[in-house]
Amino acid sequence: MEAATLEHWYALYGYAVHRRCVRLLQSEAEAEDALHEVFLRAWRYAHTLQGEEPLPWLYRIADRHCLDVLRRRARQVPTEDVKGPLPEEASAPDTSEQMHLFGQVLAACKERVRDAAVLYYLDELTQDEVAESLGCSRKTVKERLAQFKTVAARLLTGGRAKRGTG
């Protein structure tokens, strides 16, 4: 990848990637670091982008990096600090506390479940749109979202979910 292309992407997509990192991490400082890491990885792995639009690809890099940060954070947080009420109806996290809990649940899920949950809850895509984006059926999306809810229930009501479940 040429430096000019990366600079162009940063100018076009840097703000959106930064906002996504802020939303996941709930920290401006960590989001700023994450933004730089995303574009460093984009530079390093540009050869893997084959005919795909850059923004969804950059979002996936950001999601994975931010989830790594959240996992590291989760190892340092006592179990009683992440317990909380399970919402009656699933919806996008809209407070800092909800986003923190959402990140804890994401960190405990398998990648395929995380991808579906991020697209559905954060990006607010419909299940049909999530299915199209992930290249799977709507039924599969429903199953993955159900797995996400199961991990959330276990984590938020009974202590830590086993890492990698769901």
Short mmCIF file of C-alpha atoms in Angstrom, two decimals:
data_model
loop_
_atom_site.label_atom_id
_atom_site.label_comp_id
_atom_site.label_asym_id
_atom_site.label_seq_id
_atom_site.Cartn_x
_atom_site.Cartn_y
_atom_site.Cartn_z
CA MET A 1 0.00 0.00 0.00
CA GLU A 2 1.24 3.44 -0.82
CA ALA A 3 1.54 6.02 1.92
CA ALA A 4 -0.77 8.35 -0.02
CA THR A 5 -3.55 5.75 0.06
CA LEU A 6 -3.21 5.31 3.80
CA GLU A 7 -3.22 9.08 4.31
CA HIS A 8 -6.36 9.32 2.16
CA TRP A 9 -8.09 6.60 4.21
CA TYR A 10 -7.07 8.33 7.43
CA ALA A 11 -8.55 11.60 6.18
CA LEU A 12 -11.76 9.87 5.05
CA TYR A 13 -12.28 7.27 7.75
CA GLY A 14 -10.13 8.28 10.72
CA TYR A 15 -12.95 10.10 12.50
CA ALA A 16 -15.39 7.19 12.08
CA VAL A 17 -12.83 4.64 13.29
CA HIS A 18 -11.95 6.87 16.25
CA ARG A 19 -15.63 7.26 17.23
CA ARG A 20 -16.08 3.49 17.09
CA CYS A 21 -13.03 2.99 19.33
CA VAL A 22 -14.34 5.59 21.79
CA ARG A 23 -17.70 3.85 21.85
CA LEU A 24 -16.14 0.44 22.52
CA LEU A 25 -13.45 1.55 24.96
CA GLN A 26 -15.19 4.48 26.68
CA SER A 27 -11.86 6.27 26.86
CA GLU A 28 -10.59 9.05 24.60
CA ALA A 29 -6.95 8.27 25.39
CA GLU A 30 -7.30 4.55 24.68
CA ALA A 31 -9.33 5.32 21.56
CA GLU A 32 -6.58 7.60 20.26
CA ASP A 33 -4.04 4.82 20.79
CA ALA A 34 -6.41 2.34 19.15
CA LEU A 35 -6.88 4.59 16.12
CA HIS A 36 -3.14 4.66 15.52
CA GLU A 37 -2.93 0.89 15.99
CA VAL A 38 -5.76 0.35 13.48
CA PHE A 39 -4.00 2.33 10.78
CA LEU A 40 -0.67 0.70 11.57
CA ARG A 41 -2.32 -2.69 11.09
CA ALA A 42 -4.06 -1.45 7.94
CA TRP A 43 -0.66 -0.51 6.55
CA ARG A 44 0.80 -3.86 7.56
CA TYR A 45 -2.09 -6.01 6.25
CA ALA A 46 -3.33 -3.99 3.26
CA HIS A 47 -2.58 -6.96 1.01
CA THR A 48 -5.51 -8.84 2.64
CA LEU A 49 -8.03 -6.23 1.46
CA GLN A 50 -9.25 -7.72 -1.79
CA GLY A 51 -12.02 -5.81 -3.52
CA GLU A 52 -13.63 -4.89 -0.20
CA GLU A 53 -14.60 -1.40 0.89
CA PRO A 54 -12.00 0.02 3.30
CA LEU A 55 -14.34 1.25 6.08
CA PRO A 56 -15.90 -2.12 7.06
CA TRP A 57 -12.41 -3.63 6.96
CA LEU A 58 -11.03 -0.85 9.18
CA TYR A 59 -13.98 -1.35 11.55
CA ARG A 60 -13.16 -5.05 11.86
CA ILE A 61 -9.55 -4.20 12.68
CA ALA A 62 -10.76 -1.64 15.25
CA ASP A 63 -13.25 -4.10 16.77
CA ARG A 64 -10.62 -6.78 17.20
CA HIS A 65 -8.07 -4.39 18.67
CA CYS A 66 -10.60 -2.83 21.06
CA LEU A 67 -11.80 -6.25 22.16
CA ASP A 68 -8.21 -7.20 22.93
CA VAL A 69 -7.96 -4.08 25.10
CA LEU A 70 -11.25 -4.95 26.81
CA ARG A 71 -10.03 -8.51 27.47
CA ARG A 72 -6.88 -7.19 29.10
CA ARG A 73 -9.02 -4.86 31.19
CA ALA A 74 -11.38 -7.70 32.16
CA ARG A 75 -8.49 -9.67 33.62
CA GLN A 76 -7.86 -6.78 36.00
CA VAL A 77 -11.49 -6.21 37.11
CA PRO A 78 -12.86 -8.22 40.03
CA THR A 79 -15.95 -10.31 39.17
CA GLU A 80 -18.23 -8.33 41.48
CA ASP A 81 -17.42 -5.15 39.56
CA VAL A 82 -18.93 -6.44 36.30
CA LYS A 83 -22.17 -7.79 37.72
CA GLY A 84 -25.24 -5.81 36.91
CA PRO A 85 -28.86 -6.16 35.99
CA LEU A 86 -29.61 -7.91 32.74
CA PRO A 87 -31.77 -5.61 30.58
CA GLU A 88 -35.30 -6.78 29.89
CA GLU A 89 -35.06 -6.02 26.18
CA ALA A 90 -31.84 -6.18 24.22
CA SER A 91 -30.85 -2.78 22.89
CA ALA A 92 -27.76 -0.81 21.98
CA PRO A 93 -25.71 0.19 25.04
CA ASP A 94 -26.17 3.91 25.57
CA THR A 95 -24.43 4.71 28.84
CA SER A 96 -20.81 4.38 29.84
CA GLU A 97 -21.70 1.63 32.34
CA GLN A 98 -23.75 -0.29 29.75
CA MET A 99 -20.95 0.02 27.22
CA HIS A 100 -18.45 -1.27 29.78
CA LEU A 101 -20.68 -4.27 30.49
CA PHE A 102 -21.22 -4.81 26.76
CA GLY A 103 -17.46 -4.86 26.27
CA GLN A 104 -17.07 -7.40 29.08
CA VAL A 105 -19.63 -9.68 27.44
CA LEU A 106 -18.03 -9.25 24.00
CA ALA A 107 -14.66 -10.19 25.45
CA ALA A 108 -16.14 -13.46 26.74
CA CYS A 109 -17.65 -14.48 23.37
CA LYS A 110 -16.21 -16.27 20.37
CA GLU A 111 -15.33 -14.13 17.38
CA ARG A 112 -18.33 -15.14 15.27
CA VAL A 113 -20.71 -14.21 18.10
CA ARG A 114 -18.85 -10.92 18.73
CA ASP A 115 -19.07 -9.97 15.06
CA ALA A 116 -22.83 -10.50 14.99
CA ALA A 117 -23.35 -8.64 18.29
CA VAL A 118 -21.27 -5.64 17.22
CA LEU A 119 -23.08 -5.32 13.90
CA TYR A 120 -26.50 -5.75 15.50
CA TYR A 121 -26.14 -3.77 18.72
CA LEU A 122 -23.49 -1.15 17.92
CA ASP A 123 -24.01 -0.62 14.21
CA GLU A 124 -27.77 -1.19 14.66
CA LEU A 125 -28.12 -3.29 11.52
CA THR A 126 -31.16 -5.50 11.10
CA GLN A 127 -30.70 -9.26 11.42
CA ASP A 128 -31.04 -9.53 7.65
CA GLU A 129 -28.31 -6.90 7.16
CA VAL A 130 -26.06 -8.66 9.68
CA ALA A 131 -26.61 -11.95 7.85
CA GLU A 132 -25.69 -10.35 4.53
CA SER A 133 -22.63 -8.67 6.00
CA LEU A 134 -21.38 -11.90 7.59
CA GLY A 135 -22.34 -14.13 4.67
CA CYS A 136 -24.63 -16.37 6.70
CA SER A 137 -28.36 -16.97 7.16
CA ARG A 138 -30.70 -14.88 9.32
CA LYS A 139 -31.27 -18.00 11.43
CA THR A 140 -27.54 -18.20 12.12
CA VAL A 141 -27.54 -14.54 13.16
CA LYS A 142 -30.44 -15.20 15.55
CA GLU A 143 -28.53 -18.15 17.04
CA ARG A 144 -25.39 -16.08 17.51
CA LEU A 145 -27.34 -13.25 19.15
CA ALA A 146 -28.98 -15.81 21.44
CA GLN A 147 -25.51 -17.10 22.35
CA PHE A 148 -24.47 -13.52 23.10
CA LYS A 149 -27.48 -13.12 25.42
CA THR A 150 -26.65 -16.41 27.15
CA VAL A 151 -23.09 -15.28 27.81
CA ALA A 152 -24.42 -11.90 29.00
CA ALA A 153 -26.85 -13.54 31.39
CA ARG A 154 -24.16 -15.82 32.80
CA LEU A 155 -21.64 -13.01 33.14
CA LEU A 156 -23.97 -10.39 34.55
CA THR A 157 -25.94 -12.56 36.94
CA GLY A 158 -23.70 -15.41 37.96
CA GLY A 159 -20.12 -14.27 37.69
CA ARG A 160 -17.73 -14.61 34.81
CA ALA A 161 -18.68 -16.50 31.69
CA LYS A 162 -16.05 -18.95 30.55
CA ARG A 163 -13.71 -17.25 28.11
CA GLY A 164 -14.42 -18.25 24.53
CA THR A 165 -17.92 -19.57 25.13
CA GLY A 166 -20.82 -18.73 22.91
#
